[in-house]
Amino acid sequence: MSYPYQIKSLDQYHEVYKQSVENPEQFWAEVAATFRWKKPFDKVLEWNFKEPNIEWFGGGQLNITENCLDRWAESQPDTPAIIWESNDPAEAGRTLTYKELLAKVNQFAHVLKNNGAKKGDRICIYMPMVPELAIAVLACARIGAIHSVIFGGFSAQSIADRINDASCNIVITADGGYRGNKQIPLKAVMDEALIQCDTVQKVIVLNRTNTPVSMLKDKEVWWEEEILKVEHAGNPFFEAEPMESEDELFILYTSGSTGKPKGVVHTCAGYMVYTNYTFVNVFQYQPGDIHFCTADIGWITGHSYIIYGPLSAGATTLMFEGIPTWPDAGRFWEIIDKYHVNILYTAPTAIRSLMSFGLDVLKDKDLSSLKVLGTVGEPINEEAWNWYHYHIGKGNCPIVDTWWQTETGGILISNLAGVTPQKAAYATLPLPGIQPLLVDENGHIIAGSNAASGELPAETVSGNLCIQFPWPGMIRTTYGDHERCRQTYFSTYQDLDFTGDGCFRDQAGNYRITGRVDDVLNISGHRIGTAEVENAINMHTGVVESAIVGYPHDIKGQGIYAFIIYQGETLDNDSIAHDINQTITRLIGAIAKADKIQFVSGLPKTRSGKIMRRILRKIAEGETENLGDTSTLLDPAVVDEIKNGRR
Ligand code: WTA
């Protein structure tokens, strides 16, 4: 197997990039032609950013699972597709070859069909990181149902909101899941969610932890028993459903600056082509390599770089059920040693956290199999970058700093491992086909910031990061509310896709992402909207009003600082803070808990009643002197009180 579109040198990158912006349709048509189509496409691209309307590979029909499974089960049946490592180091791991994975996906596709699933249905998946999660995802794709995976850390309320938003008719879950020394009662959480969900007709439950669960007659069935029925029927092949290129493949919910999380929609062909192209080029995957992406499949990184990118490339992907710090902080290094991992893709938060445990846990671990390291999800600080480079990569492994988003489907800006130059803390250059640029507040394009123009800035420039041309993996809509998609991404600046991130570009053309410029926080690489957390806090009895800001956190990158006006029963502040965090956990999930809570008598507001977050942000960051102009505040005295009570 070889990848004809894998870029091999810096010169070639520049050449390919140029072609990709001069003739994007031809460029992507050539990449797409290497996939398995049930019917070839006849129109490469139709688009406008006004509505927006984005259509790639029109007229084509395919099924992504034939590209991820069948073609490899035919040409390399015994190559491991998924290597799975249990949470418990004493439990044997599992390996599924391409042939085996295809067989399991076919089986489970039958289970779904037997339980009433059909093309176009929305199916919610709430599962631990076991191979059955990947099997469930792929089986949905095989029958043409739209999967909506929900991260195992979300609360019942968050699950209910997501199931109802997409009117899911089937849920796939497990009795429980293991995470470190904890057991998560997934089915019980799902049961609580389902009280609010009228559309769900079937619940398929995998037994992972032998946790006692309640199973309702006719509606709730065991995964294992349903599989037995298919086996009794002789395990028939499942013919993959023909899908139009633009049929929806999945929904993944993500937080924005306003309202509830929105369902980002990705479609079959474009997403497949783009995750494959970026996987092969960014990580420079070579046949036989073992790729270890440490994300959870509940996030976009897991969708694109545990499942679809690697499998569509016939690669071996390693899936890990547990956490990096259990039974001790050497777990990642032990896994790399055990399986001779070649590519490690993780988050800066994990690196910073593991750094803090010192070098002892590395001593007896052989990391010499590593060839490429990657990071994703948040800006990486130079200290963490250097530690990763010297202690994990031993100075020999290129680090790819990959910038992208749930909405972009795959990596947009990154160096290509060992092929284009790396620069600590810089995502560096755009992938072929990606046309980033920076704008100022008024939407004027900053001179020298537009990669596609070929011009470089005379000195480092900064602005808001936008993309001016579509790529196959981009968001198509927000589920059930296309106008929200238009407003969020395509209305801020005319004819541009606004990413919500601030960014620098240096004289060599490298981009450096500095973080969100909207009211979205990035906590341990997880996106959390301030409005979402405020709404949860405000649900707590006694809370009058609240304001959330981010502040720099040594490990998490950003922490959550909550300013709260509280008028309820006067218990001690610590107990109230505790209860408020319980409320956040109940309504969103533990990932959104506040790190610091400060009770205040008022919030800094303008005369028109708008909270001046800039001031709160500065106080939370520890800046108490230069708060800027406070003269427009309704009650400037409140600022002194807040400064004095800082946590
Ligand atoms: C941030 C994760 C700096 C950014 C794939 C973006 C990054 C948000 C990087 C998307 C990076 C992601 N450097 N910041 N390499 N990668 N981000 O949707 O703020 O969970 O907008 O997708 O993470 O988060 P999401």
XYZ file of C-alpha atoms and ligand atoms in Angstrom:
672
model
C 0.000 0.000 0.000
C 1.223 3.516 -0.710
C -0.311 6.946 -0.543
C 0.160 8.690 -3.893
C -0.762 12.062 -2.384
C 1.674 11.888 0.565
C 3.932 14.930 0.391
C 7.613 14.092 0.774
C 9.568 17.342 0.769
C 9.247 21.020 1.600
C 9.545 21.955 -2.079
C 6.807 19.529 -2.932
C 4.623 21.010 -0.175
C 4.986 24.486 -1.660
C 4.242 23.195 -5.121
C 1.188 21.196 -4.018
C -0.085 24.072 -1.905
C 0.123 26.390 -4.903
C -1.756 23.955 -7.130
C -4.374 23.415 -4.434
C -5.269 27.090 -4.236
C -4.986 27.771 -7.957
C -7.089 24.799 -8.917
C -8.805 23.418 -5.845
C -11.345 21.352 -7.750
C -8.755 19.463 -9.726
C -6.631 19.034 -6.624
C -9.390 17.460 -4.519
C -10.830 15.476 -7.415
C -7.495 13.704 -7.783
C -7.338 12.840 -4.099
C -10.979 11.711 -4.043
C -10.491 9.489 -7.075
C -8.279 7.164 -5.012
C -11.253 6.092 -2.850
C -13.874 3.409 -3.463
C -17.032 4.888 -4.952
C -20.275 3.070 -5.617
C -20.936 5.724 -8.243
C -18.322 8.295 -9.322
C -18.950 11.988 -8.586
C -19.542 14.337 -11.498
C -19.342 17.745 -9.825
C -16.407 18.470 -7.540
C -17.583 21.582 -5.706
C -20.509 23.914 -5.415
C -20.443 26.568 -2.748
C -21.259 29.922 -1.286
C -20.530 31.178 2.220
C -23.662 33.370 2.258
C -26.231 30.706 3.076
C -23.807 28.776 3.490
C -24.101 25.979 0.952
C -21.191 23.588 0.603
C -21.372 20.516 -1.649
C -18.387 18.347 -2.426
C -18.234 15.471 -4.897
C -21.821 15.898 -6.103
C -23.463 12.995 -7.904
C -21.163 10.508 -6.202
C -22.296 7.581 -4.087
C -20.215 5.733 -1.553
C -20.158 4.228 1.873
C -17.358 5.381 4.148
C -17.128 1.922 5.753
C -16.240 0.294 2.433
C -13.313 2.696 2.363
C -12.406 2.089 6.005
C -12.997 -1.665 6.077
C -13.853 -3.646 2.947
C -11.013 -2.459 0.783
C -8.467 -3.312 3.481
C -10.188 -6.561 4.468
C -9.612 -7.568 0.848
C -6.044 -6.359 0.363
C -4.576 -6.763 3.878
C -7.064 -8.847 5.881
C -4.664 -9.699 8.699
C -3.325 -6.209 9.336
C -4.421 -5.030 12.780
C -7.038 -2.306 12.399
C -7.658 -1.647 16.080
C -5.375 -2.485 18.969
C -7.168 -1.985 22.232
C -5.608 -1.479 25.642
C -7.831 -1.886 28.696
C -8.073 0.569 31.541
C -6.743 -2.248 33.717
C -3.141 -3.103 32.819
C -3.764 -6.669 34.029
C -6.645 -7.257 31.605
C -5.567 -8.664 28.243
C -5.741 -6.234 25.344
C -7.567 -7.026 22.122
C -6.560 -6.775 18.509
C -9.026 -6.672 15.655
C -7.651 -7.203 12.188
C -9.348 -5.564 9.221
C -11.095 -8.818 8.415
C -12.315 -9.211 11.989
C -13.380 -5.614 12.348
C -15.380 -5.783 9.135
C -17.107 -8.946 10.371
C -17.986 -7.296 13.691
C -19.287 -4.173 12.012
C -21.436 -6.289 9.690
C -22.826 -8.178 12.680
C -23.686 -5.063 14.562
C -25.171 -3.440 11.461
C -27.583 -6.389 11.442
C -28.304 -5.824 15.124
C -29.163 -2.215 14.390
C -31.382 -3.206 11.500
C -33.099 -5.892 13.577
C -33.849 -3.213 16.130
C -35.501 -0.930 13.629
C -32.637 1.301 12.509
C -32.626 2.610 8.952
C -30.836 5.118 6.766
C -31.119 8.682 8.045
C -32.033 7.762 11.648
C -30.120 9.561 14.367
C -28.466 7.159 16.790
C -26.983 8.293 20.079
C -23.862 6.501 21.294
C -22.814 6.884 24.944
C -20.118 4.319 25.606
C -16.751 3.724 27.219
C -13.577 3.524 25.124
C -13.884 -0.143 24.137
C -13.684 -1.579 20.597
C -17.491 -1.888 20.577
C -17.667 1.899 20.546
C -15.762 1.991 17.254
C -17.874 -0.926 16.003
C -21.086 0.928 16.887
C -19.924 4.074 15.118
C -18.939 2.185 11.972
C -22.118 0.075 11.981
C -24.196 3.262 12.004
C -22.223 4.505 9.028
C -22.671 1.168 7.283
C -26.473 1.294 7.460
C -26.497 5.038 6.711
C -27.698 6.127 10.140
C -26.288 9.363 11.558
C -24.296 8.826 14.728
C -24.207 11.285 17.559
C -21.517 10.248 20.026
C -21.720 11.793 23.470
C -18.617 11.913 25.655
C -18.936 9.613 28.690
C -18.344 12.523 31.091
C -21.522 14.397 30.204
C -24.461 14.497 32.605
C -27.968 13.108 32.103
C -29.268 16.579 31.319
C -26.642 17.144 28.612
C -27.441 13.756 27.105
C -31.178 14.479 27.088
C -30.611 17.850 25.396
C -28.531 16.211 22.676
C -30.881 13.267 22.121
C -33.877 15.576 21.890
C -32.159 18.099 19.634
C -31.540 15.351 17.069
C -34.691 13.284 17.803
C -32.635 10.103 18.160
C -34.675 6.880 17.967
C -31.966 4.482 19.112
C -29.409 4.681 21.908
C -26.323 2.513 22.229
C -24.724 2.465 25.655
C -23.055 0.177 28.204
C -23.813 -0.821 31.764
C -20.775 1.098 32.883
C -17.258 2.146 32.043
C -13.875 2.147 33.752
C -11.765 5.262 34.110
C -8.744 4.844 36.344
C -9.987 3.541 39.685
C -13.523 4.800 39.041
C -16.520 3.065 37.556
C -18.901 5.286 35.631
C -22.530 4.051 35.757
C -23.296 4.870 32.139
C -26.632 3.071 31.910
C -27.944 4.684 35.095
C -27.002 8.132 33.763
C -28.690 7.258 30.473
C -31.813 6.041 32.311
C -32.111 9.421 33.983
C -31.667 11.178 30.645
C -34.245 9.009 28.909
C -37.012 10.141 31.280
C -36.949 13.325 29.192
C -36.623 11.681 25.769
C -39.794 10.587 23.975
C -38.249 9.759 20.622
C -36.064 6.869 21.793
C -37.557 3.479 20.953
C -34.630 1.116 21.515
C -31.669 1.031 23.846
C -28.863 -1.418 23.130
C -26.660 -2.073 26.161
C -23.177 -3.555 26.144
C -21.999 -5.376 29.247
C -18.625 -3.918 30.166
C -18.524 -3.721 33.962
C -21.107 -6.274 35.170
C -22.933 -3.431 36.853
C -26.536 -4.256 37.791
C -28.855 -2.264 35.541
C -32.572 -2.027 34.954
C -33.643 -3.275 31.530
C -37.120 -2.446 30.294
C -39.032 -5.144 28.459
C -39.107 -4.818 24.639
C -37.382 -1.449 24.687
C -33.959 -2.314 26.136
C -31.833 -5.164 24.848
C -28.368 -6.545 25.550
C -25.718 -6.108 22.878
C -24.395 -9.649 23.443
C -27.805 -11.313 23.072
C -28.558 -9.420 19.884
C -25.202 -10.524 18.457
C -26.048 -14.159 19.269
C -29.222 -13.847 17.206
C -27.186 -12.653 14.237
C -24.726 -15.500 14.732
C -27.594 -17.989 14.777
C -28.771 -16.539 11.514
C -25.347 -17.454 10.086
C -23.651 -14.055 10.326
C -24.757 -12.737 6.949
C -22.714 -10.069 5.207
C -24.185 -6.586 5.472
C -24.246 -4.762 2.181
C -23.141 -1.187 2.867
C -25.890 1.350 2.222
C -25.173 3.548 -0.811
C -24.874 7.133 0.443
C -24.885 10.366 -1.533
C -21.674 12.326 -1.025
C -23.516 14.993 0.948
C -25.657 12.647 3.062
C -25.042 13.290 6.740
C -22.487 11.030 8.405
C -22.583 12.310 11.967
C -23.536 15.010 14.397
C -21.142 16.090 17.129
C -22.220 18.639 19.708
C -19.869 21.436 20.621
C -20.063 24.575 22.720
C -20.272 28.079 21.378
C -20.420 31.491 22.979
C -24.208 31.500 23.244
C -26.993 29.137 24.144
C -26.913 25.375 24.223
C -24.271 23.300 22.426
C -24.913 23.000 18.713
C -24.832 19.882 16.606
C -22.023 20.224 14.083
C -22.911 18.173 10.997
C -20.353 16.397 8.799
C -21.174 14.585 5.585
C -19.930 11.345 4.064
C -17.565 11.970 1.188
C -15.873 15.248 2.057
C -15.179 14.251 5.643
C -13.722 10.933 4.529
C -11.416 12.481 1.939
C -10.261 15.208 4.286
C -9.561 13.124 7.405
C -7.700 10.623 5.254
C -5.633 13.247 3.445
C -4.636 15.036 6.636
C -3.899 11.809 8.528
C -1.547 10.581 5.816
C 0.215 13.902 5.367
C 0.444 15.435 8.823
C 1.599 12.277 10.608
C 3.441 10.915 7.547
C 1.931 7.525 8.275
C 3.839 4.561 6.814
C 2.244 1.124 6.384
C 2.824 -0.919 9.531
C 3.070 2.089 11.849
C 1.067 2.038 15.052
C -0.822 5.253 15.605
C -1.851 6.146 19.157
C -4.271 9.033 19.501
C -5.091 9.490 23.186
C -8.351 11.398 22.699
C -11.761 10.014 23.590
C -13.997 9.110 20.669
C -16.553 11.427 22.270
C -14.600 14.367 20.823
C -13.824 15.239 17.218
C -10.172 14.235 17.613
C -11.279 10.687 18.347
C -13.716 10.632 15.422
C -11.156 11.863 12.918
C -7.847 10.448 14.155
C -8.771 7.264 16.013
C -11.475 6.041 13.659
C -12.014 7.560 10.247
C -8.602 9.011 9.289
C -6.509 5.953 10.239
C -8.991 3.286 9.117
C -9.600 4.957 5.765
C -5.824 4.742 5.294
C -5.619 1.052 6.228
C -3.612 2.013 9.296
C -3.346 0.441 12.733
C -5.006 2.595 15.363
C -4.498 2.111 19.083
C -7.452 2.743 21.358
C -6.899 3.179 25.100
C -9.746 2.869 27.585
C -8.070 4.438 30.602
C -6.426 7.643 31.755
C -2.755 8.749 31.577
C -2.240 8.806 35.346
C -3.571 5.405 36.402
C -2.280 3.162 37.925
C 0.551 5.673 37.690
C 1.749 8.561 35.553
C 3.814 6.219 33.387
C 0.813 4.639 31.686
C 1.220 6.261 28.244
C 4.914 5.404 28.233
C 4.170 1.843 29.228
C 1.678 1.498 26.356
C 4.183 2.940 23.883
C 6.781 0.463 25.109
C 4.355 -2.490 25.078
C 2.987 -1.977 21.564
C 5.992 -0.228 19.961
C 3.895 2.791 19.141
C 5.265 4.911 16.277
C 2.997 7.964 16.388
C 1.717 9.584 19.572
C -0.993 12.249 19.303
C -2.086 13.894 22.540
C -3.118 17.169 24.177
C -0.903 19.810 25.809
C -2.889 19.364 29.031
C -1.853 15.723 29.206
C 1.772 16.663 28.549
C 1.765 19.358 31.252
C 0.104 17.030 33.701
C 2.599 14.219 33.035
C 5.514 16.663 33.229
C 4.509 17.481 36.770
C 5.154 13.857 37.849
C 8.850 14.067 37.020
C 11.083 11.778 34.989
C 11.182 8.710 37.230
C 8.224 7.051 35.535
C 10.104 7.246 32.228
C 13.219 5.431 33.417
C 12.431 1.849 32.505
C 10.325 2.633 29.428
C 11.597 2.056 25.924
C 10.228 4.847 23.750
C 12.577 4.237 20.838
C 9.752 3.112 18.536
C 8.383 6.670 18.442
C 8.826 8.508 15.143
C 6.275 11.313 15.282
C 4.662 13.272 18.117
C 1.572 15.426 17.827
C -0.464 17.854 19.880
C -3.985 19.180 19.513
C -6.731 21.070 21.246
C -5.066 24.103 22.761
C -1.973 26.238 22.391
C 1.142 24.458 23.618
C 3.550 26.482 25.747
C 7.254 26.268 24.951
C 8.127 24.533 28.207
C 5.719 21.681 27.507
C 6.833 21.548 23.860
C 10.480 21.207 24.916
C 9.722 18.559 27.492
C 7.772 16.565 24.907
C 10.548 17.000 22.378
C 13.480 16.015 24.610
C 12.044 13.585 27.131
C 9.537 11.753 24.971
C 10.893 12.251 21.453
C 14.535 12.143 22.698
C 15.142 15.031 20.315
C 14.552 12.783 17.286
C 10.836 13.042 16.616
C 9.194 15.903 14.805
C 6.280 17.411 16.738
C 3.207 18.338 14.745
C 1.216 21.108 16.412
C -2.139 20.604 14.746
C -4.707 23.375 14.783
C -8.287 22.559 13.942
C -11.821 22.412 15.356
C -14.937 20.254 15.588
C -16.258 22.387 12.746
C -13.257 21.855 10.474
C -13.505 18.039 10.565
C -9.748 17.613 10.260
C -6.450 19.424 10.737
C -6.198 22.777 8.890
C -2.896 24.238 10.042
C 0.081 22.092 11.010
C 3.568 21.198 10.003
C 3.915 17.875 8.185
C 6.068 15.606 10.331
C 9.692 15.817 9.235
C 8.681 17.372 5.899
C 7.888 21.012 6.671
C 9.676 22.947 9.438
C 8.406 22.902 13.002
C 8.513 25.865 15.337
C 7.732 25.533 19.040
C 4.256 26.866 19.845
C 3.435 27.490 16.176
C 0.926 25.435 14.202
C 2.955 26.747 11.215
C 1.615 26.329 7.654
C -1.828 25.529 6.217
C -2.559 22.105 4.742
C -2.976 22.067 0.967
C -6.439 23.301 0.056
C -6.702 25.515 3.150
C -6.753 29.278 2.646
C -6.405 31.037 6.012
C -6.117 34.773 6.533
C -6.333 37.252 9.407
C -8.752 40.158 9.710
C -8.955 43.123 12.064
C -12.126 43.946 14.061
C -13.633 45.688 11.072
C -13.129 42.711 8.853
C -10.275 44.204 6.844
C -7.789 41.636 5.680
C -4.413 42.236 7.305
C -1.630 42.719 4.758
C 0.595 39.680 4.421
C -1.758 37.411 6.364
C -3.374 35.559 3.458
C -1.548 32.309 2.754
C -3.170 31.790 -0.639
C -1.919 35.147 -1.947
C 1.673 33.997 -1.543
C 2.574 37.250 0.228
C 4.375 37.314 3.541
C 4.065 40.013 6.210
C 6.949 42.491 6.683
C 6.757 41.813 10.417
C 4.631 39.539 12.610
C 0.952 40.468 12.279
C -2.067 39.445 14.304
C -5.824 39.277 13.907
C -8.851 37.030 13.873
C -8.386 33.792 11.985
C -10.729 33.195 9.038
C -10.785 30.809 6.087
C -11.754 32.168 2.680
C -12.400 29.011 0.670
C -14.122 25.690 1.424
C -12.368 22.368 2.026
C -14.014 18.941 1.922
C -14.056 18.337 5.700
C -15.765 21.547 6.746
C -19.041 21.844 8.703
C -22.181 21.767 6.521
C -24.806 22.911 9.000
C -25.763 22.915 12.650
C -28.345 20.184 13.095
C -31.906 21.418 12.803
C -30.925 25.082 12.656
C -29.091 26.168 9.534
C -29.479 29.834 10.387
C -27.477 29.304 13.564
C -24.643 27.912 11.443
C -24.746 30.940 9.166
C -24.812 33.380 12.055
C -22.114 31.710 14.104
C -19.522 31.179 11.416
C -20.396 33.059 8.231
C -21.985 36.347 9.262
C -19.250 38.046 11.311
C -17.118 38.804 8.256
C -18.496 38.850 4.748
C -17.664 35.813 2.612
C -15.355 34.400 5.271
C -15.621 31.466 7.646
C -14.727 32.917 11.070
C -13.057 30.408 13.384
C -13.396 32.259 16.708
C -9.630 32.090 17.246
C -7.039 34.841 17.477
C -3.795 34.292 15.602
C -0.354 35.633 14.671
C 1.508 35.190 11.411
C 5.279 35.595 11.308
C 7.499 36.729 8.443
C 8.073 33.173 7.306
C 4.341 32.651 6.967
C 3.859 30.545 10.100
C 0.580 30.840 11.969
C 0.439 30.794 15.737
C -2.987 30.335 17.299
C -3.344 32.287 20.528
C -6.775 31.133 21.695
C -10.446 31.996 21.502
C -11.512 35.575 20.993
C -15.157 34.800 21.803
C -16.746 33.691 25.068
C -15.627 30.118 24.695
C -13.202 28.636 27.212
C -10.743 25.884 26.495
C -10.436 23.812 29.669
C -7.931 20.973 29.312
C -8.530 21.178 25.579
C -12.313 20.863 26.018
C -14.500 23.608 24.662
C -16.901 25.088 27.169
C -19.126 28.122 26.604
C -19.233 30.697 29.404
C -22.980 31.152 28.841
C -23.557 27.433 29.277
C -21.771 27.376 32.656
C -23.474 30.591 33.782
C -26.886 29.146 32.914
C -26.099 26.066 34.988
C -24.889 28.115 37.979
C -27.924 30.358 37.774
C -30.154 27.305 38.184
C -28.816 26.819 41.706
C -31.197 27.993 44.416
C -29.925 31.202 45.934
C -27.824 32.281 42.960
C -28.926 35.667 41.667
C -26.420 36.165 38.893
C -23.053 34.899 37.784
C -20.235 35.636 35.375
C -17.650 33.133 34.198
C -14.226 33.919 32.810
C -11.141 31.869 32.041
C -7.787 32.350 33.765
C -4.379 30.803 33.075
C -4.040 27.392 34.728
C -0.701 25.574 34.922
C -2.040 22.185 33.869
C -5.422 22.757 32.239
C -4.275 25.704 30.132
C -7.348 27.588 31.248
C -9.325 27.295 34.444
C -12.870 28.441 35.200
C -13.280 31.429 37.524
C -16.832 32.139 38.646
C -18.027 35.445 40.117
C -21.356 34.818 41.815
C -24.000 36.959 43.491
C -25.623 34.714 46.071
C -28.614 35.514 48.250
C -29.735 32.182 49.587
C -29.365 30.532 52.947
C -26.123 31.622 54.537
C -24.094 28.487 54.962
C -20.344 28.878 54.860
C -18.968 29.903 51.475
C -17.094 26.660 50.896
C -20.238 24.578 51.260
C -22.147 26.813 48.893
C -19.307 26.674 46.372
C -19.368 22.914 46.654
C -23.112 22.780 46.048
C -22.789 25.062 43.062
C -20.193 22.762 41.537
C -22.580 19.852 42.141
C -25.176 21.767 40.169
C -22.750 22.273 37.285
C -21.875 18.580 37.382
C -25.552 17.659 37.303
C -26.491 19.967 34.456
C -23.364 19.751 32.267
C -20.759 17.362 33.649
C -17.733 17.455 35.936
C -15.515 18.872 33.169
C -17.281 22.245 33.547
C -16.780 22.611 37.324
C -15.454 25.983 38.479
C -11.869 25.965 39.747
C -12.408 29.154 41.721
C -15.623 30.668 43.008
C -15.780 34.183 44.397
C -18.952 35.532 45.969
C -19.557 39.187 45.164
C -22.277 41.707 45.936
C -22.378 43.035 42.384
C -20.861 42.577 38.935
C -19.180 45.326 36.915
C -21.811 46.446 34.437
C -22.158 49.206 31.929
C -25.110 51.560 32.209
C -26.857 49.459 29.598
C -26.510 46.429 31.877
C -23.793 44.576 30.007
C -21.246 42.732 32.171
C -17.739 44.044 31.473
C -15.962 40.723 31.243
C -12.697 42.379 30.297
C -12.417 43.652 33.878
C -13.342 40.310 35.420
C -10.892 38.532 33.157
C -8.076 40.823 34.287
C -8.911 40.345 37.953
C -9.100 36.571 37.515
C -5.708 36.671 35.802
C -4.295 38.488 38.829
C -4.018 41.875 37.154
C -5.448 44.378 39.602
C -3.750 47.608 38.541
C -4.396 48.314 34.872
C -8.034 47.486 34.516
C -8.536 49.985 31.724
C -11.330 52.503 31.579
C -13.892 51.840 34.323
C -15.615 55.194 34.052
C -18.512 53.809 32.014
C -19.431 51.445 34.834
C -22.719 51.819 36.605
C -21.044 51.301 39.982
C -17.232 51.574 39.858
C -16.987 50.762 43.598
C -17.900 47.159 42.940
C -14.573 46.700 41.161
C -12.601 47.431 44.332
C -14.665 44.965 46.281
C -14.061 42.271 43.661
C -10.325 43.037 43.549
C -10.061 42.722 47.320
C -11.951 39.460 47.462
C -9.940 37.783 44.706
C -9.378 34.032 45.192
C -8.235 25.260 20.116
C -10.315 20.282 18.772
C -3.951 26.202 19.610
C -8.736 26.451 19.313
C -9.630 19.644 17.553
C -9.926 25.885 18.570
C -5.866 24.956 19.364
C -10.494 24.912 19.561
C -5.138 23.956 18.664
C -11.258 23.786 18.900
C -3.723 24.164 18.481
C -7.232 23.386 18.769
N -3.191 25.296 18.972
N -5.259 26.061 19.821
N -2.955 23.274 17.886
N -6.022 22.997 18.314
N -7.149 24.561 19.419
O -13.650 21.943 18.592
O -9.113 27.475 20.204
O -12.679 20.735 20.584
O -10.871 26.866 18.206
O -11.520 20.810 18.376
O -9.356 24.390 20.257
O -11.686 22.836 19.842
P -12.457 21.548 19.381
